[in-house]
CSV table of C-alpha atoms and ligand atoms in Angstrom, one decimal:
chain,number,residue,atom,x,y,z
A,634,MET,CA,177.9,166.0,144.3
A,635,LEU,CA,181.0,167.7,143.1
A,636,LYS,CA,180.9,165.8,139.9
A,637,LYS,CA,177.2,166.4,139.2
A,638,PHE,CA,177.2,170.2,139.7
A,639,PRO,CA,179.3,171.1,136.6
A,640,PHE,CA,177.3,168.6,134.5
A,641,ARG,CA,174.1,170.5,135.4
A,642,ILE,CA,175.6,173.8,134.3
A,643,PHE,CA,176.7,172.2,131.1
A,644,ALA,CA,173.2,170.8,130.5
A,645,LEU,CA,171.6,174.2,131.1
A,646,LEU,CA,174.0,175.8,128.7
A,647,LEU,CA,173.3,173.2,126.1
A,648,ILE,CA,169.5,173.6,126.4
A,649,GLY,CA,170.0,177.4,126.1
A,650,ALA,CA,172.1,177.0,123.0
A,651,LEU,CA,169.5,174.6,121.4
A,652,MET,CA,166.6,177.0,122.2
A,653,GLY,CA,168.5,179.8,120.5
A,654,TYR,CA,169.2,177.7,117.5
A,655,PHE,CA,165.6,176.7,117.0
A,656,TRP,CA,164.5,180.4,117.6
A,657,THR,CA,166.5,181.4,114.5
A,658,LEU,CA,164.9,178.5,112.5
A,659,LYS,CA,161.4,179.8,113.3
A,660,ILE,CA,159.5,179.8,110.1
A,661,VAL,CA,158.0,183.0,108.8
A,662,PRO,CA,154.2,182.7,109.3
A,663,PRO,CA,152.2,182.3,106.1
A,664,ALA,CA,149.7,184.9,105.1
A,665,GLN,CA,146.7,182.8,106.1
A,666,GLU,CA,148.1,181.8,109.5
A,667,VAL,CA,145.3,181.0,111.9
A,668,SER,CA,145.6,181.5,115.6
A,669,GLY,CA,143.2,180.6,118.3
A,670,TYR,CA,140.3,178.3,117.8
A,671,MET,CA,140.3,176.4,114.5
A,672,PRO,CA,137.0,174.5,114.1
A,673,ALA,CA,137.4,170.9,112.9
A,674,CYS,CA,135.8,169.4,109.8
A,675,LEU,CA,134.7,165.8,110.4
A,676,ILE,CA,135.3,163.2,107.7
A,677,ILE,CA,132.9,160.5,108.7
A,678,GLY,CA,130.2,158.1,107.4
A,679,ASP,CA,130.9,154.8,105.7
A,680,VAL,CA,134.7,154.8,106.4
A,681,HIS,CA,137.0,152.7,108.5
A,682,GLN,CA,139.0,155.6,109.9
A,683,ALA,CA,136.8,158.6,110.6
A,684,PHE,CA,138.8,161.7,111.7
A,685,ALA,CA,138.6,165.4,112.4
A,686,LEU,CA,140.6,167.7,110.2
A,687,ASP,CA,141.8,170.5,112.4
A,688,SER,CA,145.1,171.6,110.7
A,689,MET,CA,146.5,172.2,107.3
A,690,GLU,CA,149.7,170.5,108.2
A,691,THR,CA,148.5,166.9,108.4
A,692,PHE,CA,148.2,166.7,104.6
A,693,THR,CA,150.3,168.1,101.9
A,694,PRO,CA,148.5,171.2,100.5
A,695,VAL,CA,149.0,172.2,96.9
A,696,GLU,CA,149.2,175.8,95.5
A,697,LEU,CA,146.1,176.7,93.5
A,698,ASN,CA,144.9,179.6,91.6
A,699,TYR,CA,141.2,180.2,91.8
A,700,LYS,CA,139.6,183.3,90.2
A,701,GLY,CA,143.0,185.0,90.2
A,702,GLU,CA,143.8,184.4,93.8
A,703,TYR,CA,146.5,182.0,95.1
A,704,PHE,CA,145.7,179.7,98.0
A,705,GLN,CA,146.8,176.4,99.6
A,706,GLY,CA,144.4,173.6,99.2
A,707,ILE,CA,144.3,170.0,100.4
A,708,PRO,CA,143.2,167.6,97.7
A,709,LEU,CA,139.8,166.2,98.8
A,710,ALA,CA,140.8,162.8,97.3
A,711,ASP,CA,143.7,162.6,99.9
A,712,LEU,CA,141.3,163.3,102.8
A,713,VAL,CA,138.8,160.7,101.6
A,714,GLN,CA,141.5,158.2,101.0
A,715,HIS,CA,142.9,158.7,104.5
A,716,ALA,CA,139.5,157.9,106.0
A,717,GLU,CA,139.4,154.5,104.1
A,718,PRO,CA,135.9,154.3,102.6
A,719,VAL,CA,134.3,150.9,103.1
A,720,THR,CA,133.2,150.5,99.5
A,721,ALA,CA,135.0,151.4,96.3
A,722,GLU,CA,132.0,153.4,95.0
A,723,PHE,CA,130.6,156.1,97.2
A,724,GLU,CA,129.1,159.6,97.1
A,725,LEU,CA,130.2,162.6,99.2
A,726,LEU,CA,128.0,164.9,101.1
A,727,LEU,CA,129.5,168.2,102.1
A,728,ILE,CA,127.6,169.9,104.9
A,729,GLY,CA,128.2,173.5,106.0
A,730,GLN,CA,127.5,175.2,109.3
A,731,ASP,CA,124.4,176.9,107.9
A,732,GLY,CA,123.1,173.5,106.7
A,733,LEU,CA,123.8,174.1,103.1
A,734,SER,CA,125.0,170.9,101.5
A,735,ALA,CA,126.4,169.5,98.3
A,736,GLN,CA,126.4,165.9,97.1
A,737,PHE,CA,128.5,164.5,94.3
A,738,ASN,CA,130.1,161.3,93.1
A,739,GLY,CA,133.2,160.1,94.9
A,740,ASP,CA,134.9,159.0,91.6
A,741,LYS,CA,135.1,162.6,90.3
A,742,LEU,CA,137.4,164.3,92.8
A,743,GLU,CA,140.0,165.8,90.6
A,744,GLY,CA,140.0,169.6,91.1
A,745,CYS,CA,138.4,169.3,94.5
A,746,HIS,CA,140.3,170.9,97.4
A,747,LEU,CA,139.7,172.1,101.0
A,748,THR,CA,141.2,175.3,102.2
A,749,PHE,CA,141.0,177.2,105.4
A,750,THR,CA,140.6,181.0,106.0
A,751,VAL,CA,139.6,182.9,109.1
A,752,LYS,CA,136.7,184.4,107.1
A,753,ASN,CA,135.2,181.2,105.6
A,754,GLY,CA,136.5,178.5,107.9
A,755,TRP,CA,137.0,175.2,106.0
A,756,GLU,CA,135.9,175.8,102.5
A,757,ALA,CA,135.5,173.5,99.5
A,758,ILE,CA,137.1,174.8,96.3
A,759,ASN,CA,136.0,172.6,93.5
A,760,LEU,CA,137.5,173.7,90.2
A,761,ASN,CA,135.5,171.4,88.0
A,762,HIS,CA,132.1,171.1,89.7
A,763,PRO,CA,129.4,173.7,89.6
A,764,VAL,CA,130.2,176.6,91.9
A,765,SER,CA,127.2,175.6,94.2
A,766,SER,CA,129.4,172.7,95.5
A,767,ASN,CA,131.9,175.2,97.1
A,768,ILE,CA,130.5,175.0,100.6
A,769,LYS,CA,131.8,177.5,103.1
A,770,ARG,CA,132.3,176.9,106.8
A,771,LEU,CA,132.3,173.2,106.2
A,772,GLU,CA,131.4,171.1,109.3
A,773,LYS,CA,131.5,167.6,107.9
A,774,ILE,CA,132.1,165.5,104.9
A,775,ILE,CA,130.0,162.4,104.8
A,776,VAL,CA,131.1,159.4,102.8
A,777,MET,CA,128.0,157.5,101.7
A,778,ALA,CA,128.7,153.9,100.5
A,779,GLN,CA,126.9,152.9,97.3
A,780,GLU,CA,125.8,149.6,98.8
A,781,PRO,CA,125.1,148.6,102.4
A,782,VAL,CA,127.9,146.5,103.9
A,783,PRO,CA,126.5,144.2,106.7
A,784,GLU,CA,130.0,143.7,108.2
A,785,TYR,CA,130.2,147.4,108.9
A,786,GLY,CA,126.6,148.6,109.7
A,787,VAL,CA,123.9,147.9,112.2
A,788,ASN,CA,121.8,144.9,111.1
A,789,LEU,CA,118.2,144.2,111.9
A,790,ILE,CA,117.4,140.6,111.5
A,791,THR,CA,114.9,137.9,112.5
A,792,PRO,CA,115.8,134.2,113.0
A,793,THR,CA,115.1,133.6,109.3
A,794,GLN,CA,115.7,136.9,107.5
A,795,ASN,CA,118.2,139.7,107.2
A,796,LEU,CA,116.0,142.7,107.1
A,797,ARG,CA,118.2,145.8,106.7
A,798,THR,CA,121.6,147.4,107.3
A,799,LEU,CA,121.9,150.9,108.7
A,800,MET,CA,125.2,152.6,107.8
A,801,PRO,CA,126.5,155.8,109.4
A,802,GLY,CA,127.0,157.4,106.0
A,803,ARG,CA,124.1,156.1,104.0
A,804,ILE,CA,121.7,157.0,106.7
A,805,TYR,CA,122.1,160.7,105.6
A,806,ARG,CA,120.0,159.9,102.6
A,807,GLN,CA,117.0,159.8,105.0
A,808,ALA,CA,115.4,162.3,107.3
A,809,MET,CA,117.2,162.8,110.6
A,810,THR,CA,116.0,164.4,113.7
A,811,THR,CA,118.1,165.9,116.3
A,812,ILE,CA,116.3,165.8,119.6
A,813,PRO,CA,117.1,167.4,122.9
A,814,TYR,CA,118.0,164.5,125.2
A,815,PHE,CA,117.4,165.3,128.9
A,816,GLU,CA,120.7,164.6,130.8
A,817,GLY,CA,119.7,165.8,134.2
A,818,THR,CA,119.0,168.7,136.5
A,819,SER,CA,121.3,170.3,139.0
A,820,THR,CA,120.4,172.9,141.7
A,821,VAL,CA,122.6,175.2,143.8
A,822,THR,CA,121.4,177.1,146.8
A,823,GLN,CA,122.6,180.7,147.1
A,824,ALA,CA,121.7,183.4,149.6
A,825,GLU,CA,119.1,184.7,147.1
A,826,GLY,CA,117.4,181.3,146.8
A,827,GLU,CA,117.7,178.2,144.7
A,828,TYR,CA,119.0,178.2,141.1
A,829,SER,CA,118.2,175.2,138.9
A,830,VAL,CA,119.5,174.2,135.5
A,831,SER,CA,118.3,171.3,133.2
A,832,VAL,CA,121.0,170.0,130.9
A,833,TYR,CA,120.2,168.6,127.5
A,834,SER,CA,122.5,167.2,124.8
A,835,ARG,CA,121.5,167.3,121.2
A,836,ARG,CA,121.5,163.9,119.8
A,837,THR,CA,120.6,162.4,116.4
A,838,MET,CA,118.2,159.7,117.3
A,839,PHE,CA,116.1,157.2,115.3
A,840,PRO,CA,113.1,155.8,117.2
A,841,LEU,CA,113.5,152.0,117.0
A,842,GLN,CA,109.8,151.6,116.4
A,843,ASP,CA,110.2,153.3,113.0
A,844,LEU,CA,112.9,150.8,112.0
A,845,LEU,CA,111.1,147.6,112.9
A,846,PRO,CA,109.1,145.6,110.4
A,847,GLU,CA,105.3,145.3,110.7
A,848,ILE,CA,105.4,142.1,112.7
A,849,THR,CA,104.5,141.5,116.3
A,850,VAL,CA,107.6,142.2,118.2
A,851,GLU,CA,107.8,140.1,121.4
A,852,LYS,CA,111.5,140.3,122.2
A,853,LEU,CA,114.5,142.2,121.0
A,854,ILE,CA,118.2,141.4,121.7
A,855,ALA,CA,120.9,143.9,120.8
A,856,MET,CA,124.5,143.0,120.5
A,857,GLY,CA,127.5,145.3,120.5
A,858,ARG,CA,130.8,144.9,118.7
A,859,GLU,CA,132.6,144.3,121.9
A,860,GLY,CA,130.3,141.5,123.0
A,861,GLU,CA,127.6,143.4,124.9
A,862,TYR,CA,124.3,141.4,124.7
A,863,ALA,CA,121.1,142.6,126.2
A,864,TYR,CA,117.3,142.4,125.9
A,865,ILE,CA,116.1,145.9,124.8
A,866,ASP,CA,112.7,147.4,124.4
A,867,ALA,CA,111.1,148.8,121.3
A,868,GLU,CA,110.6,152.2,123.0
A,869,GLY,CA,114.3,152.9,122.7
A,870,PHE,CA,116.3,154.8,120.0
A,871,LEU,CA,119.3,154.2,117.8
A,872,GLU,CA,121.6,157.2,118.2
A,873,LEU,CA,124.0,158.1,115.5
A,874,ASN,CA,127.1,159.3,117.3
A,875,GLU,CA,129.1,161.3,114.8
A,876,LYS,CA,132.2,161.7,116.9
A,877,GLU,CA,132.5,157.9,117.3
A,878,ASN,CA,131.1,157.3,113.8
A,879,ALA,CA,128.9,154.6,115.3
A,880,PHE,CA,125.3,153.7,116.3
A,881,HIS,CA,124.5,153.3,120.0
A,882,TYR,CA,121.3,151.9,121.4
A,883,VAL,CA,119.7,154.3,123.9
A,884,SER,CA,116.9,153.0,126.1
A,885,GLY,CA,113.6,154.8,126.3
A,886,HIS,CA,113.8,154.9,130.1
A,887,ARG,CA,117.4,155.9,130.4
A,888,GLU,CA,119.2,152.8,131.7
A,889,GLY,CA,121.1,150.4,129.6
A,890,GLU,CA,123.0,151.9,126.7
A,891,ILE,CA,124.7,149.7,124.3
A,892,LYS,CA,127.7,151.2,122.5
A,893,ASN,CA,128.7,150.5,118.9
A,894,LEU,CA,125.9,148.2,117.9
A,895,ALA,CA,126.5,145.3,115.5
A,896,GLY,CA,122.8,144.5,115.3
A,897,ILE,CA,119.4,143.7,116.7
A,898,ILE,CA,117.6,140.4,116.4
A,899,ILE,CA,113.8,140.6,116.4
A,900,ASN,CA,112.0,137.7,118.2
A,901,PRO,CA,115.1,135.6,118.8
A,902,PRO,CA,114.8,131.9,119.6
A,903,ALA,CA,114.3,130.9,123.3
A,904,ARG,CA,117.4,128.9,123.3
A,905,SER,CA,120.9,130.4,123.5
A,906,ILE,CA,124.3,128.9,122.9
A,907,THR,CA,125.1,129.8,126.5
A,908,ASP,CA,122.5,127.2,127.7
A,909,LEU,CA,125.1,124.5,127.1
A,910,PHE,CA,127.0,125.4,130.2
A,911,HIS,CA,124.0,125.2,132.4
A,912,ASP,CA,122.4,122.1,130.8
A,913,THR,CA,125.7,120.3,131.1
A,914,LEU,CA,126.2,121.2,134.7
A,915,TYR,CA,122.6,120.1,135.4
A,916,TYR,CA,123.1,116.6,134.1
A,917,LEU,CA,126.6,116.2,135.6
A,918,ASP,CA,125.2,117.1,139.0
A,919,HIS,CA,122.4,114.6,138.4
A,920,GLY,CA,124.9,111.8,137.9
A,921,GLU,CA,124.7,111.6,134.1
A,922,ASN,CA,127.8,111.7,131.8
A,923,VAL,CA,127.7,114.4,129.1
A,924,LEU,CA,129.1,114.2,125.6
A,925,ILE,CA,129.2,117.4,123.7
A,926,LEU,CA,129.6,117.2,119.9
A,927,TYR,CA,130.6,120.6,118.7
A,928,LEU,CA,130.3,120.8,114.9
A,929,ASP,CA,132.1,124.0,113.9
A,930,GLY,CA,130.4,126.3,111.4
A,931,PHE,CA,127.1,124.4,111.2
A,932,GLY,CA,124.2,126.9,111.0
A,933,TYR,CA,120.6,126.0,111.7
A,934,HIS,CA,119.6,126.6,108.1
A,935,GLN,CA,122.4,124.1,107.0
A,936,TYR,CA,121.0,121.6,109.5
A,937,LEU,CA,117.5,122.0,108.1
A,938,HIS,CA,118.7,121.7,104.6
A,939,ALA,CA,121.0,118.7,105.2
A,940,LYS,CA,118.2,116.9,107.0
A,941,GLU,CA,115.7,117.6,104.3
A,942,ALA,CA,118.0,116.6,101.5
A,943,GLY,CA,119.1,113.4,103.2
A,944,TYR,CA,122.6,114.3,104.1
A,945,ALA,CA,122.2,113.9,107.9
A,946,PRO,CA,120.2,110.7,108.3
A,947,PHE,CA,121.4,110.0,111.8
A,948,MET,CA,120.9,113.5,113.2
A,949,ALA,CA,117.5,113.6,111.4
A,950,ALA,CA,116.5,110.6,113.5
A,951,LEU,CA,117.4,112.3,116.8
A,952,PRO,CA,115.1,114.6,118.6
A,953,ALA,CA,114.7,117.7,116.4
A,954,ALA,CA,117.3,120.5,116.9
A,955,GLU,CA,116.0,123.7,118.4
A,956,PRO,CA,117.2,126.9,116.8
A,957,ALA,CA,119.6,128.7,119.3
A,958,LEU,CA,121.1,132.1,119.2
A,959,ALA,CA,124.9,132.4,119.1
A,960,VAL,CA,126.8,135.5,120.0
A,961,TYR,CA,128.5,138.4,118.2
A,962,GLN,CA,131.0,138.1,116.7
A,963,PRO,CA,129.9,134.8,115.3
A,964,VAL,CA,133.4,133.3,115.1
A,965,THR,CA,134.9,130.3,116.7
A,966,ASN,CA,136.6,131.9,119.8
A,967,ALA,CA,133.5,133.8,120.8
A,968,GLY,CA,131.0,131.0,120.1
A,969,PHE,CA,133.2,128.4,121.9
A,970,ALA,CA,133.7,130.7,124.9
A,971,ALA,CA,129.9,131.4,125.2
A,972,MET,CA,129.2,127.7,125.1
A,973,ILE,CA,131.6,126.6,127.8
A,974,THR,CA,131.2,129.6,130.2
A,975,GLY,CA,127.4,130.2,129.9
A,976,LYS,CA,128.2,133.9,129.8
A,977,THR,CA,128.0,136.6,127.1
A,978,PRO,CA,131.2,137.7,125.4
A,979,ALA,CA,131.3,141.0,127.3
A,980,GLU,CA,131.2,138.9,130.5
A,981,ASN,CA,133.6,136.1,129.6
A,982,GLY,CA,136.1,138.4,127.8
A,983,VAL,CA,136.1,136.6,124.3
A,984,TYR,CA,134.2,138.6,121.7
A,985,SER,CA,136.3,138.1,118.5
A,986,ARG,CA,139.2,135.9,117.2
A,987,ALA,CA,141.7,138.1,119.0
A,988,GLN,CA,140.9,136.8,122.6
A,989,LYS,CA,141.9,133.4,124.0
A,990,ASP,CA,141.7,134.0,127.8
A,991,LEU,CA,138.5,133.5,129.7
A,992,LYS,CA,137.6,135.9,132.5
A,993,VAL,CA,135.2,133.4,134.1
A,994,PRO,CA,135.4,129.6,134.8
A,995,SER,CA,134.5,127.2,132.0
A,996,ILE,CA,132.5,124.1,132.3
A,997,PHE,CA,135.8,122.1,132.4
A,998,GLY,CA,136.9,123.8,135.6
A,999,VAL,CA,133.5,123.7,137.2
A,1000,ALA,CA,133.2,120.0,136.3
A,1001,GLN,CA,136.6,119.2,137.9
A,1002,GLU,CA,135.5,121.1,141.0
A,1003,HIS,CA,132.5,118.9,141.2
A,1004,GLY,CA,134.8,115.9,141.1
A,1005,LYS,CA,134.2,115.0,137.4
A,1006,LYS,CA,136.7,113.8,134.9
A,1007,ALA,CA,136.7,116.0,131.8
A,1008,ALA,CA,138.4,116.0,128.4
A,1009,LEU,CA,138.5,118.2,125.3
A,1010,ILE,CA,139.4,116.8,121.9
A,1011,GLU,CA,140.5,119.4,119.4
A,1012,GLY,CA,142.0,119.9,116.0
A,1013,HIS,CA,145.6,121.1,115.5
A,1014,ILE,CA,145.2,124.4,117.2
A,1015,LYS,CA,144.3,125.3,120.8
A,1016,ILE,CA,141.5,127.9,120.5
A,1017,LEU,CA,141.0,129.0,124.1
A,1018,ASN,CA,143.0,128.7,127.3
A,1019,THR,CA,140.8,126.7,129.7
A,1020,GLU,CA,141.4,124.8,133.0
A,1021,ILE,CA,142.2,121.6,131.0
A,1022,GLU,CA,144.6,121.1,128.2
A,1023,PRO,CA,143.0,120.0,124.9
A,1024,ALA,CA,144.1,116.8,123.2
A,1025,LEU,CA,145.3,118.2,119.8
A,1026,ASN,CA,145.1,116.3,116.5
A,1027,ILE,CA,147.1,116.9,113.4
A,1028,ASP,CA,146.3,115.8,109.9
A,1029,LEU,CA,148.3,112.6,110.0
A,1030,ASN,CA,147.0,111.1,106.7
A,1031,LYS,CA,147.3,114.5,105.0
A,1032,ASP,CA,143.8,114.4,103.6
A,1033,GLY,CA,143.4,118.1,104.3
A,1034,LEU,CA,141.1,117.7,107.3
A,1035,THR,CA,141.7,116.8,110.9
A,1036,ASP,CA,138.2,115.4,111.6
A,1037,ASP,CA,139.1,111.8,110.8
A,1038,GLU,CA,142.0,112.0,113.4
A,1039,ILE,CA,139.6,113.8,115.9
A,1040,PHE,CA,137.1,111.0,115.4
A,1041,ALA,CA,139.8,108.4,116.1
A,1042,SER,CA,140.9,110.2,119.3
A,1043,ALA,CA,137.2,110.5,120.4
A,1044,LYS,CA,136.7,106.8,120.0
A,1045,THR,CA,139.7,106.1,122.2
A,1046,ALA,CA,138.4,108.6,124.7
A,1047,LEU,CA,135.1,106.6,124.9
A,1048,GLU,CA,137.0,103.9,126.6
A,1049,GLN,CA,138.4,106.2,129.3
A,1050,ASP,CA,135.4,106.8,131.6
A,1051,TYR,CA,135.1,110.5,131.1
A,1052,ASP,CA,132.1,112.2,132.8
A,1053,LEU,CA,132.4,115.1,130.4
A,1054,LEU,CA,133.8,114.8,126.9
A,1055,LEU,CA,133.7,117.6,124.4
A,1056,VAL,CA,134.7,116.8,120.8
A,1057,HIS,CA,135.3,119.7,118.4
A,1058,PHE,CA,134.9,118.8,114.7
A,1059,HIS,CA,136.1,121.3,112.1
A,1060,SER,CA,135.4,120.0,108.7
A,1061,ILE,CA,131.9,121.4,108.1
A,1062,ASP,CA,133.4,124.9,108.7
A,1063,ASP,CA,136.4,124.2,106.4
A,1064,LEU,CA,134.2,123.0,103.5
A,1065,GLY,CA,131.7,125.8,104.1
A,1066,HIS,CA,134.6,128.4,103.8
A,1067,SER,CA,136.0,126.9,100.6
A,1068,ASN,CA,132.6,126.0,98.9
A,1069,GLY,CA,129.7,127.8,100.5
A,1070,ASP,CA,127.1,127.0,103.2
A,1071,LEU,CA,124.8,124.8,101.1
A,1072,HIS,CA,127.2,123.6,98.4
A,1073,GLU,CA,127.1,119.9,97.6
A,1074,ASN,CA,130.7,119.4,98.9
A,1075,THR,CA,129.7,121.0,102.2
A,1076,LEU,CA,126.6,118.8,102.4
A,1077,LYS,CA,128.7,115.7,101.7
A,1078,GLN,CA,131.0,116.6,104.5
A,1079,ILE,CA,128.0,117.0,106.8
A,1080,GLN,CA,127.1,113.4,105.9
A,1081,VAL,CA,130.6,112.3,106.8
A,1082,VAL,CA,130.3,114.1,110.2
A,1083,ASP,CA,126.8,112.6,110.6
A,1084,GLU,CA,128.5,109.2,110.6
A,1085,TYR,CA,131.0,110.2,113.2
A,1086,VAL,CA,128.2,111.5,115.3
A,1087,GLN,CA,126.3,108.3,114.9
A,1088,GLU,CA,129.2,106.2,116.1
A,1089,LEU,CA,130.0,108.4,119.1
A,1090,VAL,CA,126.4,108.9,120.2
A,1091,THR,CA,125.5,105.2,120.0
A,1092,ASN,CA,128.6,104.3,122.1
A,1093,TRP,CA,128.0,106.9,124.8
A,1094,ASN,CA,126.4,106.2,128.0
A,1095,GLY,CA,124.7,109.4,129.1
A,1096,LYS,CA,123.4,112.7,127.7
A,1097,VAL,CA,124.5,114.2,124.4
A,1098,PHE,CA,124.4,117.7,123.1
A,1099,ILE,CA,125.1,118.5,119.5
A,1100,LEU,CA,125.6,122.1,118.6
A,1101,SER,CA,127.7,124.7,116.8
A,1102,ASP,CA,129.6,127.9,117.5
A,1103,HIS,CA,128.2,129.9,114.6
A,1104,GLY,CA,126.8,129.2,111.1
A,1105,MET,CA,128.0,130.2,107.6
A,1106,HIS,CA,126.6,132.3,104.9
A,1107,ALA,CA,127.2,132.3,101.1
A,1108,THR,CA,129.5,134.9,99.7
A,1109,GLU,CA,130.4,135.8,96.1
A,1110,GLU,CA,133.4,133.6,96.3
A,1111,ALA,CA,132.2,130.7,98.6
A,1112,GLY,CA,131.3,131.0,102.3
A,1113,ASN,CA,132.1,132.9,105.4
A,1114,HIS,CA,130.8,133.9,108.9
A,1115,GLY,CA,131.5,136.6,111.5
A,1116,VAL,CA,128.7,138.9,110.3
A,1117,PHE,CA,125.5,139.9,112.2
A,1118,ARG,CA,123.1,137.9,110.0
A,1119,TYR,CA,120.8,135.0,110.7
A,1120,GLU,CA,122.8,132.4,108.8
A,1121,ASP,CA,125.8,133.1,111.1
A,1122,LEU,CA,123.9,133.6,114.3
A,1123,ILE,CA,121.3,130.9,114.5
A,1124,ILE,CA,122.7,127.4,115.3
A,1125,PRO,CA,121.1,124.0,115.9
A,1126,TYR,CA,120.9,122.7,119.5
A,1127,ILE,CA,120.2,119.0,119.8
A,1128,VAL,CA,119.6,117.3,123.1
A,1129,ALA,CA,119.7,113.5,122.8
A,1130,GLN,CA,120.3,110.3,124.8
A,1131,GLY,CA,123.4,108.2,124.1
A,1132,GLY,CA,123.3,104.5,123.5
A,1133,GLN,CA,121.9,102.1,121.0
A,1134,SER,CA,118.5,103.3,120.0
B,1460,ZN,ZN1,134.0,128.1,114.2
B,1461,ZN,ZN1,135.2,129.4,110.1
């Protein structure tokens, strides 16, 4: 104690000295210093990093002379750059508190600045543009992409068509209604009687009915960017939430909101990728062995095309594949997890490439609990952490693919009396990425895999499922997946019987 006491005094003296020092450093306030409430100006729309501008300090203002007056202005180009527009070409829409707006091209931002005064709030001072673009009391700056970007917007699709992409910036080109949305009623009882208040929030909502095509809508499934997956009804709304710069689905009868929508599929197929878990368990429990042939990156449209064009003679001779719905995000981790858990990404915890751990048991753990012997034959990387360790296969002969090695391991496994065997082939996905979904090189690889499938199916005693985790779509360069579009989300689901046919 004796030692601590002088130290405390010393510390207090030091703090006092420092406070005095900083006091003398206090900067003289600028003429336009703002105190109290400073409204924010939102920079939102088709950007990766929407933000609220609520201080002059975040950016480096420049000294400007406008009509003989000096002021500090933040270059508009700096603000827009900071928000990271999703496309190189875009337009800007400046909206003032009174609704007055100005729209101009995003590639002509030299001379455009934002300043703040108590009188006019955030104000655009555009030295080169017509003076009508100088919006006072600016509330928001909307970045509107020149082209829709499906990766970024909310996509409306059917199992065979990509219909449209709604973007939080581009949507400002169309009429928008802000509707009072009833949030609830509360009542208090006072001596004088009861006092009630109904609370509403003002929300920008688009009736889903207005966005749907003129086809008979039987079912709708909405998927969120974090793996939410739910049947929704057409009486609902899409809400544009400006603070979150995202679209939410809001149900017509108040329960079931889906945050940050990736898309909605109209009349989805009856089958889902999650059926695999339940179908597998059903057959195992009925004493049948199950072989799962997981052909990575093999979309339903590729299956149809390969079958038609003669690149998959063996699979063509099997019972026809049913189209099945995969999950968002249509990438390997999420598709694989949905397949082996029977649960949606939100439930099993794997909704993108970033997650590896399952929150629920997989078919391997459940099979083992039921006394079954299970194996997983993989490529060179372990994709998910499951109850069993995968048998990994590296590219021994250095031909650029691991499927030949995977096939050899699978043939060995056929001799080992597994009740459940899952073989994960990768080459259709590899060739799809480097060539395109329907490119001849990809189709030729489908043919190679078709031969592997033939050998394994004919030598298997039991049930066989052939399916994929996601599909593949054509890009300008080659092929890719991970987007809410039918080519990525609809996969083939084949149920067959093993053995010589
Ligand atoms: Zn994959
Ligand atoms: Zn891939």
